[in-house]
């Protein structure tokens, strides 16, 4: 038998070190999560590396009998969970799902309306991201940075002025629901297709704890399936298409538009995640929102500049902090990392520099997945205070973080509850 090379060992050792870093850390990145043991089985299967171009039952390659069964079951699960008429499980990420929708519903040279990057939108909806790739122009909505949500009157005005074919909503710093109901009359008047980017909040929508875009005026949802939705790295498109033409356009947008191989192992894991969310989603999502409110409140009580303080801080998994007075987003995020607390710096409304923005973004979905409750959020807030306010030695705080995290290494809200979340499976010695 050939011995494992030094390079291969190096790679594996560093992956294991990464696992162990996260095992000993408090993960608060608002766009990340862990996956269940049954989903991990799917990722390890022969579905990896196969092709199944086309729609189930209408493929271009042979060998897809079982793939088709799985994907059709997943489509049914998605339609049921999100109460919609159309689900496409083939986009391989949220950005790819966005590109598929852009491909389907717009033509180069057109103008769409979208939220602004500095107000918390995602790069894929910006001119230098996927929107620009499609050759589109954007007009952004005015934002109410006190309430951390769209300025409704201003948004209505923009929609009436631009009369876009497609109006895009949804954020990466997503604290409160989009006021879709309030804008419903304007959507009708303008006749636009309403597109909701639910990458961050898909798990909350699935658990019935945020808003229900398809009941509130949206025609299409695109999303990642690995943020609050605790599935594999993948994407999804969900819709109540206006007509058959729109449904066909969405399908063509995904394939051949922006995918070939749709990562069948991830697709199978996504099917499991859809089923798990139909069982465990409600209690999981409810606890996420409880935890984010508790974290925000506890940080606020310790003097942190939590945004939207007059409006309940958050209605999602996310919490936004202004740390300009504590050295800025970059320095604070690095200091937290040195004590094994993982967050990201974030632009806040009014910020100019994305290299040193004034904010931190936190999310409670992953720690909730690991079983944390509101009392644990106070513990986390106290670590923030010790590090960023009291300037305690990070090495000392780190010790306490590691010992705190020992109680949270197993997954909840899935089949095989209690399975070690950070287990690394070695096939070779
Ligand atoms: C994360 C995110 C995406 C992109 O998702 P990926 O799966 O990382 O490609 C798209 N839109 C929004 C609003 C996001 O936050």
Short mmCIF file of C-alpha atoms and ligand atoms in Angstrom, two decimals:
data_model
loop_
_atom_site.label_atom_id
_atom_site.label_comp_id
_atom_site.label_asym_id
_atom_site.label_seq_id
_atom_site.Cartn_x
_atom_site.Cartn_y
_atom_site.Cartn_z
CA UNK A 1 0.00 0.00 0.00
CA UNK A 2 1.26 3.47 -0.88
CA UNK A 3 1.90 5.59 2.16
CA UNK A 4 0.00 8.86 2.46
CA UNK A 5 2.15 11.71 1.14
CA UNK A 6 3.28 14.63 3.25
CA UNK A 7 1.07 16.97 1.26
CA UNK A 8 -1.99 14.82 1.74
CA UNK A 9 -1.21 14.51 5.43
CA UNK A 10 -0.75 18.25 5.68
CA UNK A 11 -4.17 18.84 4.18
CA UNK A 12 -5.88 16.31 6.39
CA UNK A 13 -4.15 17.51 9.54
CA UNK A 14 -5.24 21.06 8.90
CA UNK A 15 -8.81 20.02 8.27
CA UNK A 16 -8.74 18.16 11.59
CA UNK A 17 -7.25 21.22 13.30
CA UNK A 18 -10.07 23.28 11.85
CA UNK A 19 -12.63 20.82 13.21
CA UNK A 20 -11.07 21.00 16.60
CA UNK A 21 -10.91 24.81 16.53
CA UNK A 22 -14.67 24.93 15.91
CA UNK A 23 -15.31 22.23 18.48
CA UNK A 24 -13.68 24.55 21.01
CA UNK A 25 -15.21 27.80 19.76
CA UNK A 26 -18.44 29.71 19.93
CA UNK A 27 -19.64 29.97 16.31
CA UNK A 28 -21.62 33.18 15.74
CA UNK A 29 -21.28 33.78 11.99
CA UNK A 30 -24.86 34.49 10.91
CA UNK A 31 -24.54 32.57 7.62
CA UNK A 32 -23.08 29.30 8.88
CA UNK A 33 -24.34 26.08 10.43
CA UNK A 34 -23.69 22.40 11.10
CA UNK A 35 -25.37 19.43 9.43
CA UNK A 36 -27.03 16.36 10.88
CA UNK A 37 -25.50 12.87 10.81
CA UNK A 38 -28.00 11.59 8.25
CA UNK A 39 -27.12 14.47 5.94
CA UNK A 40 -23.43 13.64 6.35
CA UNK A 41 -24.13 10.09 5.18
CA UNK A 42 -25.56 11.52 1.97
CA UNK A 43 -22.48 13.68 1.40
CA UNK A 44 -20.31 10.57 1.60
CA UNK A 45 -22.34 8.61 -0.93
CA UNK A 46 -21.80 7.77 -4.59
CA UNK A 47 -24.16 10.64 -5.45
CA UNK A 48 -20.98 12.69 -5.27
CA UNK A 49 -19.36 12.82 -8.68
CA UNK A 50 -22.39 11.78 -10.76
CA UNK A 51 -24.26 13.85 -13.29
CA UNK A 52 -28.00 14.22 -13.66
CA UNK A 53 -28.51 17.14 -16.03
CA UNK A 54 -32.13 18.00 -16.68
CA UNK A 55 -35.30 17.43 -14.66
CA UNK A 56 -35.98 14.08 -12.89
CA UNK A 57 -37.41 11.69 -15.45
CA UNK A 58 -35.95 13.78 -18.30
CA UNK A 59 -32.21 13.41 -17.88
CA UNK A 60 -29.44 13.49 -20.42
CA UNK A 61 -27.38 10.67 -18.86
CA UNK A 62 -28.12 7.10 -17.76
CA UNK A 63 -27.62 5.88 -14.21
CA UNK A 64 -30.10 8.27 -12.62
CA UNK A 65 -32.93 6.00 -11.48
CA UNK A 66 -32.31 6.46 -7.77
CA UNK A 67 -31.22 10.06 -8.14
CA UNK A 68 -34.57 10.80 -9.77
CA UNK A 69 -36.50 9.13 -6.95
CA UNK A 70 -34.60 11.14 -4.35
CA UNK A 71 -34.93 14.46 -6.15
CA UNK A 72 -38.64 14.03 -6.83
CA UNK A 73 -39.25 13.22 -3.17
CA UNK A 74 -37.21 16.28 -2.18
CA UNK A 75 -39.22 18.52 -4.51
CA UNK A 76 -42.42 17.25 -2.88
CA UNK A 77 -40.99 17.86 0.60
CA UNK A 78 -39.95 21.40 -0.34
CA UNK A 79 -43.33 22.26 -1.86
CA UNK A 80 -45.06 21.01 1.26
CA UNK A 81 -42.74 22.69 3.75
CA UNK A 82 -42.88 26.07 2.02
CA UNK A 83 -46.45 25.69 0.73
CA UNK A 84 -45.62 26.50 -2.89
CA UNK A 85 -46.21 25.10 -6.37
CA UNK A 86 -42.66 24.99 -7.60
CA UNK A 87 -39.33 23.93 -6.08
CA UNK A 88 -35.99 23.51 -7.80
CA UNK A 89 -33.29 21.77 -5.75
CA UNK A 90 -30.54 22.10 -8.33
CA UNK A 91 -28.86 25.47 -7.67
CA UNK A 92 -25.54 24.67 -6.03
CA UNK A 93 -25.51 27.78 -3.82
CA UNK A 94 -27.50 30.86 -2.96
CA UNK A 95 -25.55 32.96 -5.45
CA UNK A 96 -26.22 30.40 -8.17
CA UNK A 97 -29.92 30.42 -7.25
CA UNK A 98 -29.84 34.21 -7.62
CA UNK A 99 -28.15 33.95 -11.00
CA UNK A 100 -30.79 31.45 -12.10
CA UNK A 101 -33.59 33.83 -11.15
CA UNK A 102 -31.84 36.73 -12.88
CA UNK A 103 -31.37 34.58 -15.98
CA UNK A 104 -35.03 33.57 -15.91
CA UNK A 105 -36.71 36.87 -15.21
CA UNK A 106 -34.53 39.63 -16.64
CA UNK A 107 -32.71 40.61 -19.84
CA UNK A 108 -29.39 42.45 -20.11
CA UNK A 109 -29.74 46.22 -20.01
CA UNK A 110 -32.82 46.23 -17.80
CA UNK A 111 -33.07 47.90 -14.42
CA UNK A 112 -34.17 46.11 -11.28
CA UNK A 113 -34.74 47.51 -7.81
CA UNK A 114 -32.85 46.06 -4.83
CA UNK A 115 -31.64 46.93 -1.34
CA UNK A 116 -28.27 48.71 -1.00
CA UNK A 117 -25.08 46.91 0.03
CA UNK A 118 -24.35 49.34 2.85
CA UNK A 119 -27.82 48.68 4.24
CA UNK A 120 -27.06 44.97 4.44
CA UNK A 121 -27.71 43.54 0.98
CA UNK A 122 -25.62 40.72 -0.49
CA UNK A 123 -22.85 41.17 -3.09
CA UNK A 124 -24.72 38.99 -5.57
CA UNK A 125 -27.40 41.68 -5.83
CA UNK A 126 -24.87 44.42 -6.55
CA UNK A 127 -23.54 45.80 -9.80
CA UNK A 128 -20.10 44.20 -9.22
CA UNK A 129 -21.76 40.87 -8.37
CA UNK A 130 -24.26 38.63 -10.18
CA UNK A 131 -26.59 41.50 -11.04
CA UNK A 132 -23.79 43.20 -12.95
CA UNK A 133 -22.84 39.87 -14.52
CA UNK A 134 -26.32 39.78 -16.03
CA UNK A 135 -25.70 43.31 -17.32
CA UNK A 136 -28.42 44.90 -15.21
CA UNK A 137 -28.64 48.25 -13.53
CA UNK A 138 -30.01 48.60 -10.03
CA UNK A 139 -31.86 51.33 -8.25
CA UNK A 140 -31.72 50.88 -4.49
CA UNK A 141 -34.45 51.43 -1.93
CA UNK A 142 -34.19 54.03 0.83
CA UNK A 143 -33.55 52.47 4.23
CA UNK A 144 -34.65 53.38 7.74
CA UNK A 145 -31.48 52.76 9.74
CA UNK A 146 -33.21 53.36 13.08
CA UNK A 147 -35.63 50.53 12.44
CA UNK A 148 -33.14 48.58 10.32
CA UNK A 149 -35.74 47.92 7.66
CA UNK A 150 -36.83 49.47 4.37
CA UNK A 151 -38.32 52.94 4.39
CA UNK A 152 -41.78 51.95 3.19
CA UNK A 153 -42.86 55.26 1.64
CA UNK A 154 -39.48 55.72 -0.02
CA UNK A 155 -39.53 52.18 -1.38
CA UNK A 156 -43.03 52.71 -2.77
CA UNK A 157 -41.81 55.89 -4.46
CA UNK A 158 -38.82 54.12 -6.03
CA UNK A 159 -41.03 51.29 -7.30
CA UNK A 160 -43.47 53.76 -8.87
CA UNK A 161 -40.67 55.76 -10.48
CA UNK A 162 -38.63 52.85 -11.83
CA UNK A 163 -41.53 50.49 -12.56
CA UNK A 164 -39.10 47.52 -12.54
CA UNK A 165 -40.03 44.20 -14.11
CA UNK A 166 -38.41 42.59 -11.05
CA UNK A 167 -38.26 43.96 -7.51
CA UNK A 168 -35.72 42.20 -5.31
CA UNK A 169 -35.84 42.09 -1.52
CA UNK A 170 -33.85 40.37 1.22
CA UNK A 171 -30.60 41.03 3.03
CA UNK A 172 -27.44 39.54 4.47
CA UNK A 173 -27.88 41.64 7.58
CA UNK A 174 -31.49 40.66 8.01
CA UNK A 175 -32.95 41.74 11.35
CA UNK A 176 -36.62 42.38 10.52
CA UNK A 177 -39.12 41.14 7.95
CA UNK A 178 -39.42 42.93 4.62
CA UNK A 179 -42.66 44.99 4.62
CA UNK A 180 -44.11 43.06 1.69
CA UNK A 181 -47.74 43.35 2.84
CA UNK A 182 -47.40 47.10 3.19
CA UNK A 183 -46.11 47.29 -0.38
CA UNK A 184 -48.58 44.83 -1.92
CA UNK A 185 -50.74 47.54 -3.54
CA UNK A 186 -47.68 49.12 -5.14
CA UNK A 187 -46.55 45.73 -6.49
CA UNK A 188 -49.97 45.31 -8.10
CA UNK A 189 -49.98 48.81 -9.48
CA UNK A 190 -46.50 48.43 -11.00
CA UNK A 191 -47.07 44.83 -12.05
CA UNK A 192 -43.58 43.73 -11.01
CA UNK A 193 -42.43 40.23 -10.17
CA UNK A 194 -41.54 40.18 -6.48
CA UNK A 195 -38.36 38.25 -5.73
CA UNK A 196 -37.35 37.49 -2.16
CA UNK A 197 -33.76 36.47 -1.42
CA UNK A 198 -34.23 34.33 1.68
CA UNK A 199 -30.64 33.05 1.96
CA UNK A 200 -30.29 34.11 5.57
CA UNK A 201 -33.76 33.43 6.87
CA UNK A 202 -34.87 30.28 5.01
CA UNK A 203 -34.75 28.18 8.20
CA UNK A 204 -36.86 30.73 10.06
CA UNK A 205 -39.40 30.80 7.23
CA UNK A 206 -39.49 26.98 7.22
CA UNK A 207 -40.09 27.02 10.97
CA UNK A 208 -42.83 29.65 10.66
CA UNK A 209 -40.99 32.21 12.79
CA UNK A 210 -40.18 35.15 10.54
CA UNK A 211 -42.43 36.03 7.64
CA UNK A 212 -44.10 34.00 4.94
CA UNK A 213 -43.02 35.78 1.75
CA UNK A 214 -45.08 33.69 -0.67
CA UNK A 215 -48.24 34.53 1.29
CA UNK A 216 -47.27 38.20 1.51
CA UNK A 217 -46.80 39.05 -2.14
CA UNK A 218 -43.55 37.40 -3.27
CA UNK A 219 -43.62 35.21 -6.38
CA UNK A 220 -40.14 33.70 -6.07
CA UNK A 221 -37.77 32.87 -3.23
CA UNK A 222 -34.11 32.10 -3.83
CA UNK A 223 -31.95 30.93 -0.96
CA UNK A 224 -28.92 29.18 0.39
CA UNK A 225 -29.71 26.02 2.32
CA UNK A 226 -26.90 26.20 4.90
CA UNK A 227 -27.49 29.39 6.89
CA UNK A 228 -30.47 29.36 9.24
CA UNK A 229 -31.72 26.43 7.18
CA UNK A 230 -29.54 23.66 8.61
CA UNK A 231 -28.75 21.83 5.39
CA UNK A 232 -25.74 21.22 3.14
CA UNK A 233 -23.92 23.96 1.20
CA UNK A 234 -26.44 24.32 -1.59
CA UNK A 235 -29.16 26.54 -2.99
CA UNK A 236 -32.86 26.37 -3.80
CA UNK A 237 -35.52 28.20 -5.80
CA UNK A 238 -39.10 28.16 -4.52
CA UNK A 239 -42.01 29.82 -6.28
CA UNK A 240 -45.64 30.29 -6.96
CA UNK A 241 -45.07 31.12 -10.61
CA UNK A 242 -47.48 33.61 -12.18
CA UNK A 243 -47.92 31.31 -15.16
CA UNK A 244 -46.46 28.30 -16.91
CA UNK A 245 -44.05 30.48 -18.84
CA UNK A 246 -42.52 31.77 -15.63
CA UNK A 247 -42.18 28.24 -14.26
CA UNK A 248 -40.40 27.09 -17.41
CA UNK A 249 -38.16 30.16 -17.35
CA UNK A 250 -37.12 29.40 -13.76
CA UNK A 251 -36.32 25.78 -14.65
CA UNK A 252 -34.30 26.87 -17.67
CA UNK A 253 -32.62 29.55 -15.57
CA UNK A 254 -31.22 26.87 -13.28
CA UNK A 255 -30.37 24.42 -16.06
CA UNK A 256 -28.96 25.00 -18.63
CA UNK A 257 -28.71 28.60 -17.37
CA UNK A 258 -26.27 28.39 -14.49
CA UNK A 259 -25.67 24.73 -13.57
CA UNK A 260 -24.54 21.52 -15.16
CA UNK A 261 -23.74 19.07 -12.36
CA UNK A 262 -26.04 19.97 -9.49
CA UNK A 263 -23.99 18.28 -6.75
CA UNK A 264 -26.25 15.29 -6.23
CA UNK A 265 -24.82 14.37 -2.83
CA UNK A 266 -25.72 17.84 -1.56
CA UNK A 267 -29.12 17.57 -3.21
CA UNK A 268 -29.75 14.29 -1.31
CA UNK A 269 -28.58 15.88 1.95
CA UNK A 270 -30.92 18.77 1.23
CA UNK A 271 -33.82 16.32 0.90
CA UNK A 272 -33.00 14.98 4.37
CA UNK A 273 -32.75 18.54 5.71
CA UNK A 274 -36.18 19.37 4.27
CA UNK A 275 -37.63 16.37 6.05
CA UNK A 276 -35.82 17.18 9.30
CA UNK A 277 -37.11 20.74 9.18
CA UNK A 278 -40.68 19.54 8.73
CA UNK A 279 -40.23 17.61 12.01
CA UNK A 280 -37.96 19.80 14.10
CA UNK A 281 -38.10 23.16 12.33
CA UNK A 282 -40.68 24.90 14.43
CA UNK A 283 -38.99 24.46 17.80
CA UNK A 284 -35.54 25.05 16.29
CA UNK A 285 -36.55 28.33 14.64
CA UNK A 286 -38.46 29.52 17.70
CA UNK A 287 -35.42 28.99 19.90
CA UNK A 288 -33.15 30.79 17.42
CA UNK A 289 -35.24 33.97 17.64
CA UNK A 290 -35.52 33.71 21.42
CA UNK A 291 -31.77 33.34 21.64
CA UNK A 292 -30.96 36.27 19.36
CA UNK A 293 -33.25 38.55 21.38
CA UNK A 294 -31.66 37.33 24.62
CA UNK A 295 -28.17 37.86 23.22
CA UNK A 296 -29.04 41.36 22.00
CA UNK A 297 -30.62 42.31 25.30
CA UNK A 298 -27.78 40.99 27.37
CA UNK A 299 -25.22 42.83 25.22
CA UNK A 300 -27.28 46.01 25.41
CA UNK A 301 -27.45 45.74 29.21
CA UNK A 302 -23.66 45.56 29.23
CA UNK A 303 -23.42 48.82 27.31
CA UNK A 304 -22.93 47.54 23.76
CA UNK A 305 -24.30 49.54 20.83
CA UNK A 306 -26.90 47.02 19.69
CA UNK A 307 -28.79 48.32 16.65
CA UNK A 308 -32.56 48.81 16.57
CA UNK A 309 -32.65 49.05 20.36
CA UNK A 310 -35.98 50.87 20.28
CA UNK A 311 -37.55 48.25 18.06
CA UNK A 312 -36.79 45.03 19.89
CA UNK A 313 -33.23 44.57 18.48
CA UNK A 314 -34.13 41.73 16.10
CA UNK A 315 -36.86 39.43 14.88
CA UNK A 316 -34.46 36.97 13.24
CA UNK A 317 -31.33 34.97 14.04
CA UNK A 318 -29.11 38.02 13.62
CA UNK A 319 -27.90 40.76 15.92
CA UNK A 320 -26.01 43.88 14.75
CA UNK A 321 -23.55 45.74 16.97
CA UNK A 322 -21.92 49.09 16.40
CA UNK A 323 -18.40 48.75 17.78
CA UNK A 324 -16.88 51.93 16.26
CA UNK A 325 -16.11 53.22 19.76
CA UNK A 326 -14.43 49.92 20.70
CA UNK A 327 -11.89 49.96 17.87
CA UNK A 328 -14.10 49.09 14.91
CA UNK A 329 -15.38 45.89 13.35
CA UNK A 330 -12.02 44.51 12.20
CA UNK A 331 -10.17 44.87 15.48
CA UNK A 332 -13.09 43.57 17.55
CA UNK A 333 -13.65 40.55 15.30
CA UNK A 334 -9.95 39.65 15.53
CA UNK A 335 -9.88 40.05 19.29
CA UNK A 336 -12.93 37.80 19.62
CA UNK A 337 -11.29 35.21 17.38
CA UNK A 338 -8.22 35.14 19.62
CA UNK A 339 -10.57 34.00 22.39
CA UNK A 340 -12.29 31.41 20.15
CA UNK A 341 -15.42 33.43 19.44
CA UNK A 342 -16.09 33.53 15.71
CA UNK A 343 -17.97 36.53 14.26
CA UNK A 344 -17.61 38.78 11.22
CA UNK A 345 -17.13 42.49 10.78
CA UNK A 346 -20.03 44.05 8.92
CA UNK A 347 -20.98 47.22 7.13
CA UNK A 348 -23.62 49.23 8.93
CA UNK A 349 -25.82 51.85 7.26
CA UNK A 350 -23.70 54.93 6.59
CA UNK A 351 -20.37 53.02 6.51
CA UNK A 352 -17.99 53.70 3.65
CA UNK A 353 -15.09 51.26 4.18
CA UNK A 354 -15.78 47.55 3.86
CA UNK A 355 -12.24 46.88 5.13
CA UNK A 356 -12.89 48.56 8.45
CA UNK A 357 -16.63 48.83 8.95
CA UNK A 358 -18.11 49.90 12.25
CA UNK A 359 -20.20 46.80 12.84
CA UNK A 360 -20.18 43.22 13.98
CA UNK A 361 -22.84 40.77 12.83
CA UNK A 362 -23.79 37.87 15.09
CA UNK A 363 -26.15 34.97 14.49
CA UNK A 364 -27.60 32.46 16.94
CA UNK A 365 -28.66 29.68 14.53
CA UNK A 366 -25.59 27.47 14.97
CA UNK A 367 -25.32 27.74 18.75
CA UNK A 368 -29.06 27.03 18.91
CA UNK A 369 -28.51 23.95 16.75
CA UNK A 370 -26.00 22.87 19.41
CA UNK A 371 -28.63 23.20 22.12
CA UNK A 372 -27.95 26.62 23.63
CA UNK A 373 -30.79 28.42 25.36
CA UNK A 374 -31.35 32.02 26.48
CA UNK A 375 -29.29 31.62 29.67
CA UNK A 376 -26.30 30.62 27.55
CA UNK A 377 -26.65 33.86 25.60
CA UNK A 378 -25.87 35.78 28.80
CA UNK A 379 -22.75 33.73 29.17
CA UNK A 380 -21.72 34.66 25.63
CA UNK A 381 -22.49 38.35 26.26
CA UNK A 382 -20.27 38.24 29.33
CA UNK A 383 -17.38 36.92 27.21
CA UNK A 384 -17.88 39.89 24.85
CA UNK A 385 -17.82 42.28 27.79
CA UNK A 386 -14.66 40.79 29.29
CA UNK A 387 -12.83 40.97 25.96
CA UNK A 388 -14.03 44.16 24.32
CA UNK A 389 -14.97 46.38 27.27
CA UNK A 390 -12.89 45.21 30.21
CA UNK A 391 -9.97 44.35 27.90
CA UNK A 392 -9.21 41.15 29.78
CA UNK A 393 -6.39 38.97 28.47
CA UNK A 394 -7.86 36.96 25.53
CA UNK A 395 -5.95 33.85 26.60
CA UNK A 396 -7.84 33.82 29.90
CA UNK A 397 -11.21 34.34 28.28
CA UNK A 398 -10.34 31.66 25.74
CA UNK A 399 -9.90 29.10 28.51
CA UNK A 400 -13.37 29.85 29.81
CA UNK A 401 -14.84 29.78 26.29
CA UNK A 402 -13.37 26.31 25.72
CA UNK A 403 -14.72 24.99 28.98
CA UNK A 404 -18.17 26.55 28.30
CA UNK A 405 -18.24 25.00 24.83
CA UNK A 406 -17.61 21.50 26.24
CA UNK A 407 -21.30 21.42 27.09
CA UNK A 408 -22.28 22.06 23.45
CA UNK A 409 -20.73 19.58 21.08
CA UNK A 410 -23.81 17.65 20.09
CA UNK A 411 -26.57 18.44 17.65
CA UNK A 412 -30.21 18.96 18.48
CA UNK A 413 -33.28 19.25 16.24
CA UNK A 414 -32.35 16.36 13.93
CA UNK A 415 -32.46 12.57 13.68
CA UNK A 416 -29.69 11.10 15.76
CA UNK A 417 -29.93 13.95 18.24
CA UNK A 418 -26.83 13.86 20.42
CA UNK A 419 -24.51 12.81 17.60
CA UNK A 420 -21.05 14.40 18.04
CA UNK A 421 -21.23 17.45 15.80
CA UNK A 422 -17.48 17.65 15.14
CA UNK A 423 -16.67 13.99 14.52
CA UNK A 424 -14.07 13.48 11.80
CA UNK A 425 -14.26 10.14 10.05
CA UNK A 426 -10.88 8.72 8.98
CA UNK A 427 -11.08 6.12 6.23
CA UNK A 428 -7.31 5.56 6.22
CA UNK A 429 -4.68 5.34 8.91
C1 LIG B 1 -25.34 34.35 1.61
C2 LIG B 1 -26.22 35.08 0.71
C3 LIG B 1 -26.32 34.73 -0.64
C4 LIG B 1 -25.36 33.77 -1.32
O1 LIG B 1 -25.34 32.53 -0.85
P1 LIG B 1 -24.18 31.47 -1.16
O2 LIG B 1 -24.88 30.20 -0.84
O3 LIG B 1 -23.06 31.81 -0.27
O4 LIG B 1 -23.80 31.59 -2.59
C5 LIG B 1 -27.26 35.36 -1.42
N1 LIG B 1 -28.04 36.32 -0.92
C6 LIG B 1 -27.97 36.69 0.37
C7 LIG B 1 -28.89 37.74 0.87
C8 LIG B 1 -27.05 36.10 1.22
O5 LIG B 1 -26.95 36.52 2.47
#
